[in-house]
PDB file of C-alpha atoms in Angstrom:
ATOM      1  CA  MET A 101      -0.510   0.043   0.225  1.00 52.00           C
ATOM      2  CA  ILE A 102       1.657   3.739  -0.667  1.00 54.00           C
ATOM      3  CA  SER A 103       0.898   6.468   1.389  1.00 54.00           C
ATOM      4  CA  CYS A 104       0.667   9.942   1.210  1.00 57.00           C
ATOM      5  CA  LYS A 105       2.839  12.278   4.154  1.00 59.00           C
ATOM      6  CA  GLN A 106       1.145  15.693   4.761  1.00 62.00           C
ATOM      7  CA  ASP A 107       4.462  18.300   5.570  1.00 62.00           C
ATOM      8  CA  HIS A 108       2.147  20.085   7.677  1.00 67.00           C
ATOM      9  CA  ARG A 109       5.867  22.317   8.546  1.00 75.00           C
ATOM     10  CA  VAL A 110       4.426  26.075   9.641  1.00 80.00           C
ATOM     11  CA  ILE A 111       6.258  29.143   9.194  1.00 79.00           C
ATOM     12  CA  HIS A 112       5.654  30.774  12.376  1.00 78.00           C
ATOM     13  CA  LYS A 113       8.341  33.759  11.525  1.00 84.00           C
ATOM     14  CA  ILE A 114       9.886  35.967   8.608  1.00 87.00           C
ATOM     15  CA  GLU A 115      12.943  37.856   9.660  1.00 87.00           C
ATOM     16  CA  GLY A 116      14.230  40.668   7.148  1.00 89.00           C
ATOM     17  CA  LYS A 117      16.597  43.924   7.110  1.00 87.00           C
ATOM     18  CA  GLN A 118      16.673  47.515   5.334  1.00 86.00           C
ATOM     19  CA  LEU A 119      20.215  47.311   3.110  1.00 80.00           C
ATOM     20  CA  ALA A 120      20.806  50.987   2.242  1.00 84.00           C
ATOM     21  CA  ILE A 121      21.796  51.193  -1.348  1.00 83.00           C
ATOM     22  CA  ASP A 122      24.292  54.867  -0.673  1.00 85.00           C
ATOM     23  CA  SER A 123      27.139  55.258  -1.562  1.00 81.00           C
ATOM     24  CA  THR A 124      28.819  53.112   0.880  1.00 81.00           C
ATOM     25  CA  ILE A 125      28.010  49.876  -2.189  1.00 81.00           C
ATOM     26  CA  THR A 126      31.011  49.795  -3.947  1.00 81.00           C
ATOM     27  CA  LYS A 127      31.322  49.393  -7.216  1.00 80.00           C
ATOM     28  CA  THR A 128      31.430  45.719  -9.066  1.00 83.00           C
ATOM     29  CA  THR A 129      34.197  47.026 -12.162  1.00 85.00           C
ATOM     30  CA  ASP A 130      32.873  43.648 -14.191  1.00 81.00           C
ATOM     31  CA  ILE A 131      29.514  43.932 -14.185  1.00 80.00           C
ATOM     32  CA  GLU A 132      29.992  47.862 -14.417  1.00 82.00           C
ATOM     33  CA  ASP A 133      32.041  46.715 -17.620  1.00 79.00           C
ATOM     34  CA  PHE A 134      29.244  44.634 -18.669  1.00 78.00           C
ATOM     35  CA  ILE A 135      26.219  47.518 -18.577  1.00 77.00           C
ATOM     36  CA  LEU A 136      28.476  49.873 -20.062  1.00 76.00           C
ATOM     37  CA  PRO A 137      27.939  49.752 -23.549  1.00 76.00           C
ATOM     38  CA  TYR A 138      23.982  49.351 -22.784  1.00 71.00           C
ATOM     39  CA  LYS A 139      24.336  52.631 -20.702  1.00 74.00           C
ATOM     40  CA  ASN A 140      25.784  54.773 -23.832  1.00 76.00           C
ATOM     41  CA  ARG A 141      23.123  53.501 -26.185  1.00 78.00           C
ATOM     42  CA  ILE A 142      20.327  54.386 -23.873  1.00 74.00           C
ATOM     43  CA  ASN A 143      21.765  57.773 -22.898  1.00 77.00           C
ATOM     44  CA  GLU A 144      21.928  58.403 -27.225  1.00 75.00           C
ATOM     45  CA  VAL A 145      18.632  57.231 -27.520  1.00 69.00           C
ATOM     46  CA  LEU A 146      17.086  59.391 -25.476  1.00 80.00           C
ATOM     47  CA  ASP A 147      19.637  62.852 -26.242  1.00 78.00           C
ATOM     48  CA  SER A 148      19.370  62.705 -28.987  1.00 90.00           C
ATOM     49  CA  THR A 149      17.983  65.954 -30.746  1.00 91.00           C
ATOM     50  CA  LEU A 150      14.517  65.406 -31.622  1.00 94.00           C
ATOM     51  CA  ALA A 151      12.747  69.369 -32.164  1.00 96.00           C
ATOM     52  CA  TYR A 152      13.513  73.194 -31.369  1.00 97.00           C
ATOM     53  CA  ALA A 153      12.268  75.027 -28.559  1.00 97.00           C
ATOM     54  CA  PRO A 154      12.946  78.986 -29.093  1.00 98.00           C
ATOM     55  CA  ASN A 155      11.181  79.768 -25.535  1.00 97.00           C
ATOM     56  CA  PRO A 156      10.661  77.931 -21.817  1.00 97.00           C
ATOM     57  CA  ILE A 157       7.272  75.862 -22.052  1.00 98.00           C
ATOM     58  CA  SER A 158       6.526  75.752 -18.674  1.00 97.00           C
ATOM     59  CA  LYS A 159       3.067  74.851 -16.399  1.00 96.00           C
ATOM     60  CA  GLU A 160       3.567  78.753 -14.579  1.00 96.00           C
ATOM     61  CA  ASP A 161       3.346  80.648 -17.472  1.00 96.00           C
ATOM     62  CA  GLY A 162      -0.095  81.686 -17.278  1.00 96.00           C
ATOM     63  CA  GLU A 163      -3.002  80.537 -14.565  1.00 96.00           C
ATOM     64  CA  PHE A 164      -5.699  79.513 -16.573  1.00 97.00           C
ATOM     65  CA  ASN A 165      -3.300  77.524 -19.150  1.00 98.00           C
ATOM     66  CA  THR A 166      -0.270  77.506 -19.585  1.00 98.00           C
ATOM     67  CA  THR A 167       2.421  76.498 -22.641  1.00 98.00           C
ATOM     68  CA  ALA A 168       3.152  72.976 -21.300  1.00 98.00           C
ATOM     69  CA  GLY A 169      -0.139  72.119 -20.741  1.00 98.00           C
ATOM     70  CA  ASN A 170      -1.217  73.483 -23.604  1.00 98.00           C
ATOM     71  CA  LEU A 171       1.262  71.991 -25.481  1.00 98.00           C
ATOM     72  CA  MET A 172       0.658  68.082 -24.030  1.00 98.00           C
ATOM     73  CA  ALA A 173      -3.547  68.649 -24.822  1.00 98.00           C
ATOM     74  CA  ASP A 174      -2.680  69.057 -27.997  1.00 98.00           C
ATOM     75  CA  ILE A 175      -0.626  67.026 -28.634  1.00 98.00           C
ATOM     76  CA  VAL A 176      -2.626  64.095 -27.047  1.00 98.00           C
ATOM     77  CA  HIS A 177      -5.589  65.827 -29.416  1.00 98.00           C
ATOM     78  CA  SER A 178      -3.193  65.179 -32.538  1.00 98.00           C
ATOM     79  CA  GLN A 179      -1.833  62.369 -31.896  1.00 98.00           C
ATOM     80  CA  ALA A 180      -4.390  59.768 -30.641  1.00 98.00           C
ATOM     81  CA  ASN A 181      -7.541  61.104 -32.631  1.00 98.00           C
ATOM     82  CA  PRO A 182      -6.248  58.991 -35.666  1.00 98.00           C
ATOM     83  CA  ILE A 183      -6.089  55.446 -33.357  1.00 98.00           C
ATOM     84  CA  PHE A 184      -9.746  56.454 -31.813  1.00 98.00           C
ATOM     85  CA  LYS A 185     -10.933  57.405 -35.837  1.00 98.00           C
ATOM     86  CA  ALA A 186      -9.620  53.949 -37.528  1.00 97.00           C
ATOM     87  CA  ARG A 187     -11.345  52.076 -34.327  1.00 96.00           C
ATOM     88  CA  THR A 188     -14.891  53.640 -33.865  1.00 97.00           C
ATOM     89  CA  GLY A 189     -15.008  56.059 -37.280  1.00 98.00           C
ATOM     90  CA  LYS A 190     -15.342  59.028 -34.200  1.00 97.00           C
ATOM     91  CA  ASP A 191     -13.319  62.265 -33.839  1.00 98.00           C
ATOM     92  CA  ILE A 192     -12.341  63.332 -30.155  1.00 98.00           C
ATOM     93  CA  ASP A 193     -14.067  65.840 -29.730  1.00 98.00           C
ATOM     94  CA  PHE A 194     -11.958  67.550 -26.565  1.00 98.00           C
ATOM     95  CA  VAL A 195      -8.738  67.234 -24.225  1.00 98.00           C
ATOM     96  CA  LEU A 196      -8.891  67.035 -20.649  1.00 98.00           C
ATOM     97  CA  LEU A 197      -5.463  66.586 -18.810  1.00 97.00           C
ATOM     98  CA  ASN A 198      -4.537  67.912 -14.610  1.00 96.00           C
ATOM     99  CA  HIS A 199      -1.922  69.717 -13.926  1.00 96.00           C
ATOM    100  CA  GLY A 200      -0.732  68.145 -12.202  1.00 94.00           C
ATOM    101  CA  GLY A 201       0.211  64.967 -14.217  1.00 94.00           C
ATOM    102  CA  ILE A 202       3.240  67.435 -15.397  1.00 95.00           C
ATOM    103  CA  ARG A 203       5.882  67.440 -14.048  1.00 95.00           C
ATOM    104  CA  SER A 204       8.503  69.068 -15.368  1.00 95.00           C
ATOM    105  CA  GLY A 205       8.885  72.075 -18.268  1.00 96.00           C
ATOM    106  CA  ILE A 206      11.054  71.918 -21.342  1.00 97.00           C
ATOM    107  CA  SER A 207      14.238  74.261 -21.470  1.00 97.00           C
ATOM    108  CA  ALA A 208      14.365  76.136 -24.759  1.00 97.00           C
ATOM    109  CA  GLY A 209      16.720  75.329 -26.596  1.00 96.00           C
ATOM    110  CA  LYS A 210      16.897  71.503 -27.785  1.00 96.00           C
ATOM    111  CA  VAL A 211      13.690  69.138 -27.138  1.00 96.00           C
ATOM    112  CA  SER A 212      15.103  65.260 -26.883  1.00 95.00           C
ATOM    113  CA  ALA A 213      13.040  61.998 -25.677  1.00 94.00           C
ATOM    114  CA  ARG A 214      14.040  62.517 -21.564  1.00 95.00           C
ATOM    115  CA  ASN A 215      12.480  66.225 -22.203  1.00 96.00           C
ATOM    116  CA  ALA A 216       9.251  63.498 -22.766  1.00 95.00           C
ATOM    117  CA  PHE A 217      10.464  60.723 -19.658  1.00 94.00           C
ATOM    118  CA  GLU A 218      11.094  64.119 -17.650  1.00 95.00           C
ATOM    119  CA  VAL A 219       7.776  65.929 -18.074  1.00 96.00           C
ATOM    120  CA  MET A 220       5.861  62.702 -18.501  1.00 94.00           C
ATOM    121  CA  PRO A 221       7.508  59.823 -16.253  1.00 93.00           C
ATOM    122  CA  PHE A 222       4.619  57.914 -15.895  1.00 92.00           C
ATOM    123  CA  GLU A 223       2.930  54.880 -17.393  1.00 94.00           C
ATOM    124  CA  ASN A 224       0.133  57.340 -17.930  1.00 96.00           C
ATOM    125  CA  LEU A 225      -2.108  55.406 -20.749  1.00 97.00           C
ATOM    126  CA  ILE A 226      -4.754  57.426 -23.603  1.00 98.00           C
ATOM    127  CA  LYS A 227      -8.093  56.707 -22.923  1.00 98.00           C
ATOM    128  CA  VAL A 228     -10.922  57.938 -24.794  1.00 98.00           C
ATOM    129  CA  ALA A 229     -14.803  58.203 -22.185  1.00 97.00           C
ATOM    130  CA  GLU A 230     -17.649  58.836 -24.498  1.00 97.00           C
ATOM    131  CA  VAL A 231     -20.126  61.684 -21.844  1.00 96.00           C
ATOM    132  CA  THR A 232     -22.396  63.428 -22.444  1.00 96.00           C
ATOM    133  CA  GLY A 233     -23.168  67.008 -22.328  1.00 96.00           C
ATOM    134  CA  ASN A 234     -23.869  67.216 -18.972  1.00 95.00           C
ATOM    135  CA  ASP A 235     -20.835  65.303 -17.862  1.00 95.00           C
ATOM    136  CA  VAL A 236     -19.116  67.573 -19.541  1.00 96.00           C
ATOM    137  CA  ASN A 237     -21.184  70.781 -18.145  1.00 96.00           C
ATOM    138  CA  GLU A 238     -19.813  69.306 -14.669  1.00 95.00           C
ATOM    139  CA  MET A 239     -15.981  68.631 -16.388  1.00 96.00           C
ATOM    140  CA  VAL A 240     -16.175  72.694 -16.870  1.00 97.00           C
ATOM    141  CA  ALA A 241     -17.551  73.534 -13.476  1.00 96.00           C
ATOM    142  CA  PHE A 242     -14.590  71.623 -11.393  1.00 96.00           C
ATOM    143  CA  LEU A 243     -12.214  73.138 -14.436  1.00 97.00           C
ATOM    144  CA  VAL A 244     -13.944  77.289 -12.640  1.00 96.00           C
ATOM    145  CA  ARG A 245     -13.819  76.334  -9.678  1.00 94.00           C
ATOM    146  CA  SER A 246     -10.130  74.472  -9.057  1.00 93.00           C
ATOM    147  CA  GLY A 247      -8.219  77.028  -9.202  1.00 86.00           C
ATOM    148  CA  ARG A 248      -5.534  75.171 -11.673  1.00 94.00           C
ATOM    149  CA  ALA A 249      -4.646  75.803 -15.407  1.00 97.00           C
ATOM    150  CA  HIS A 250      -5.156  72.166 -16.075  1.00 97.00           C
ATOM    151  CA  PRO A 251      -4.366  70.960 -19.730  1.00 98.00           C
ATOM    152  CA  ILE A 252      -7.344  71.674 -22.585  1.00 98.00           C
ATOM    153  CA  SER A 253      -8.088  70.841 -25.675  1.00 98.00           C
ATOM    154  CA  GLY A 254     -10.746  71.387 -28.599  1.00 98.00           C
ATOM    155  CA  LEU A 255     -12.492  73.103 -24.654  1.00 98.00           C
ATOM    156  CA  GLN A 256     -12.965  76.681 -24.660  1.00 98.00           C
ATOM    157  CA  ILE A 257     -13.733  78.175 -21.060  1.00 98.00           C
ATOM    158  CA  VAL A 258     -14.626  82.173 -20.674  1.00 98.00           C
ATOM    159  CA  LEU A 259     -15.504  83.325 -17.947  1.00 97.00           C
ATOM    160  CA  ASP A 260     -16.496  87.264 -16.866  1.00 96.00           C
ATOM    161  CA  LYS A 261     -14.694  90.209 -15.229  1.00 95.00           C
ATOM    162  CA  ASN A 262     -15.937  87.758 -11.645  1.00 94.00           C
ATOM    163  CA  ARG A 263     -14.417  84.993 -12.330  1.00 95.00           C
ATOM    164  CA  THR A 264     -18.040  83.495 -12.821  1.00 96.00           C
ATOM    165  CA  LEU A 265     -18.363  81.684 -15.692  1.00 97.00           C
ATOM    166  CA  LYS A 266     -19.862  83.691 -18.618  1.00 97.00           C
ATOM    167  CA  LYS A 267     -19.845  80.931 -21.373  1.00 97.00           C
ATOM    168  CA  ALA A 268     -18.231  76.932 -22.520  1.00 98.00           C
ATOM    169  CA  PHE A 269     -17.831  76.178 -26.701  1.00 98.00           C
ATOM    170  CA  VAL A 270     -16.219  72.380 -27.320  1.00 98.00           C
ATOM    171  CA  ASN A 271     -15.492  73.288 -30.872  1.00 95.00           C
ATOM    172  CA  GLY A 272     -16.267  76.873 -31.328  1.00 96.00           C
ATOM    173  CA  LYS A 273     -20.256  75.518 -30.485  1.00 97.00           C
ATOM    174  CA  PRO A 274     -22.041  75.465 -27.381  1.00 97.00           C
ATOM    175  CA  ILE A 275     -22.774  72.731 -25.253  1.00 97.00           C
ATOM    176  CA  LEU A 276     -25.507  70.771 -25.645  1.00 97.00           C
ATOM    177  CA  PRO A 277     -27.038  68.649 -22.920  1.00 94.00           C
ATOM    178  CA  GLU A 278     -28.066  65.329 -24.590  1.00 92.00           C
ATOM    179  CA  GLN A 279     -25.552  65.250 -26.857  1.00 96.00           C
ATOM    180  CA  THR A 280     -22.190  62.642 -26.718  1.00 97.00           C
ATOM    181  CA  TYR A 281     -19.391  64.289 -26.911  1.00 97.00           C
ATOM    182  CA  TYR A 282     -15.679  61.716 -26.267  1.00 98.00           C
ATOM    183  CA  VAL A 283     -12.833  63.553 -24.909  1.00 98.00           C
ATOM    184  CA  ALA A 284      -9.531  61.727 -24.333  1.00 98.00           C
ATOM    185  CA  SER A 285      -7.470  62.061 -21.819  1.00 97.00           C
ATOM    186  CA  SER A 286      -5.512  59.415 -18.723  1.00 97.00           C
ATOM    187  CA  ASP A 287      -6.126  55.599 -17.531  1.00 96.00           C
ATOM    188  CA  TYR A 288      -5.533  57.829 -14.030  1.00 95.00           C
ATOM    189  CA  LEU A 289      -8.074  60.735 -14.439  1.00 95.00           C
ATOM    190  CA  LEU A 290     -10.397  58.176 -16.087  1.00 95.00           C
ATOM    191  CA  ALA A 291     -10.316  55.942 -12.576  1.00 93.00           C
ATOM    192  CA  GLY A 292     -11.095  59.186 -10.742  1.00 91.00           C
ATOM    193  CA  GLY A 293      -7.852  60.469  -9.613  1.00 92.00           C
ATOM    194  CA  ASP A 294      -7.373  64.075  -9.032  1.00 90.00           C
ATOM    195  CA  HIS A 295     -10.441  64.462  -7.605  1.00 89.00           C
ATOM    196  CA  MET A 296     -12.277  63.927 -11.453  1.00 91.00           C
ATOM    197  CA  GLY A 297     -15.283  61.865 -10.146  1.00 88.00           C
ATOM    198  CA  PHE A 298     -17.367  62.981 -13.246  1.00 88.00           C
ATOM    199  CA  PHE A 299     -16.027  60.378 -15.063  1.00 89.00           C
ATOM    200  CA  LYS A 300     -17.279  57.752 -13.092  1.00 86.00           C
ATOM    201  CA  ASN A 301     -21.059  59.199 -15.957  1.00 83.00           C
ATOM    202  CA  THR A 302     -19.124  57.714 -19.050  1.00 89.00           C
ATOM    203  CA  THR A 303     -21.194  55.542 -20.992  1.00 88.00           C
ATOM    204  CA  SER A 304     -18.545  53.124 -22.743  1.00 94.00           C
ATOM    205  CA  ILE A 305     -14.544  54.017 -22.701  1.00 96.00           C
ATOM    206  CA  THR A 306     -11.733  53.449 -25.910  1.00 97.00           C
ATOM    207  CA  ASP A 307      -7.886  52.393 -24.683  1.00 96.00           C
ATOM    208  CA  THR A 308      -5.580  53.173 -27.905  1.00 97.00           C
ATOM    209  CA  ASP A 309      -3.409  51.403 -26.536  1.00 96.00           C
ATOM    210  CA  TYR A 310      -0.999  54.455 -27.106  1.00 97.00           C
ATOM    211  CA  LEU A 311       1.190  56.008 -23.137  1.00 97.00           C
ATOM    212  CA  LEU A 312       0.862  59.824 -22.844  1.00 97.00           C
ATOM    213  CA  ARG A 313       4.281  59.484 -22.752  1.00 96.00           C
ATOM    214  CA  ASN A 314       4.835  58.205 -26.530  1.00 96.00           C
ATOM    215  CA  ALA A 315       2.460  61.125 -27.421  1.00 97.00           C
ATOM    216  CA  LEU A 316       5.097  63.247 -27.049  1.00 97.00           C
ATOM    217  CA  ILE A 317       7.615  62.003 -28.347  1.00 96.00           C
ATOM    218  CA  ASP A 318       6.304  60.560 -31.831  1.00 97.00           C
ATOM    219  CA  TYR A 319       4.762  64.631 -31.306  1.00 97.00           C
ATOM    220  CA  PHE A 320       8.092  65.843 -31.007  1.00 97.00           C
ATOM    221  CA  LYS A 321      10.112  63.660 -34.152  1.00 95.00           C
ATOM    222  CA  LYS A 322       8.142  65.087 -36.430  1.00 95.00           C
ATOM    223  CA  ALA A 323       7.436  69.009 -35.255  1.00 93.00           C
ATOM    224  CA  ASP A 324      10.554  70.794 -35.985  1.00 91.00           C
ATOM    225  CA  THR A 325       9.670  73.368 -33.715  1.00 97.00           C
ATOM    226  CA  LEU A 326       7.901  73.842 -30.228  1.00 97.00           C
ATOM    227  CA  ALA A 327       6.541  77.785 -29.794  1.00 96.00           C
ATOM    228  CA  PRO A 328       3.526  76.800 -27.591  1.00 97.00           C
ATOM    229  CA  VAL A 329       1.874  79.803 -26.363  1.00 97.00           C
ATOM    230  CA  VAL A 330      -1.214  80.879 -23.732  1.00 98.00           C
ATOM    231  CA  ASP A 331      -3.967  82.072 -25.793  1.00 97.00           C
ATOM    232  CA  ASN A 332      -7.766  81.955 -25.046  1.00 97.00           C
ATOM    233  CA  ARG A 333      -8.866  78.254 -24.427  1.00 97.00           C
ATOM    234  CA  PHE A 334      -9.660  79.458 -20.941  1.00 98.00           C
ATOM    235  CA  TYR A 335      -9.591  83.590 -20.198  1.00 97.00           C
ATOM    236  CA  ILE A 336     -11.568  86.081 -18.362  1.00 96.00           C
ATOM    237  CA  GLU A 337     -12.550  88.040 -21.253  1.00 94.00           C
ATOM    238  CA  LYS A 338     -12.615  92.064 -20.253  1.00 85.00           C
TER     239      LYS A 338
END
């Protein structure tokens, strides 16, 4: 007769200790020599010039919209729309991103892939949400009261001298409450990040399988010159 014996040994305690990774750790020459060619190649790719910025591009140079925010939102609009159009037959109506998602500005001069990694170090994907005009109005109300220059493209918000909403447009047209609109954003924001809970009412979401950072890099490769400006996409009407 064959019998199976069960092992009843139980783990009662797990111990560990924190190992500091700092200047006290000495380099291993063999490892350094092995990775050096790969490191040099990565740096070569990251630092290759893709475009040129005649002026600094900042997330702090405007109250309601900024050069960095406008550039990023416009890039998402132009780069993601062909993908969305091919998959759905529809066009992206506007873009909404978050001010905090821009992690760095771009200095005047040569622009590289490394700059894209500095601006957008996260692995955020571009997704497109189907929403109603009522949802868009909720987004507009959020942007008005947020006090932050969240990046937008295709959406215009106009305030009166008292900083109260005067009018808002999508692609130059008034927002219709029952109309369907397609807004491109990041997967982080569609999940309610940065207090953007209004995305919970989305009818459907289309994944473009396109990293926001890759959209920046692809645009830099073909743009030649980056010269975004602070404009009237969100402003106070005098």
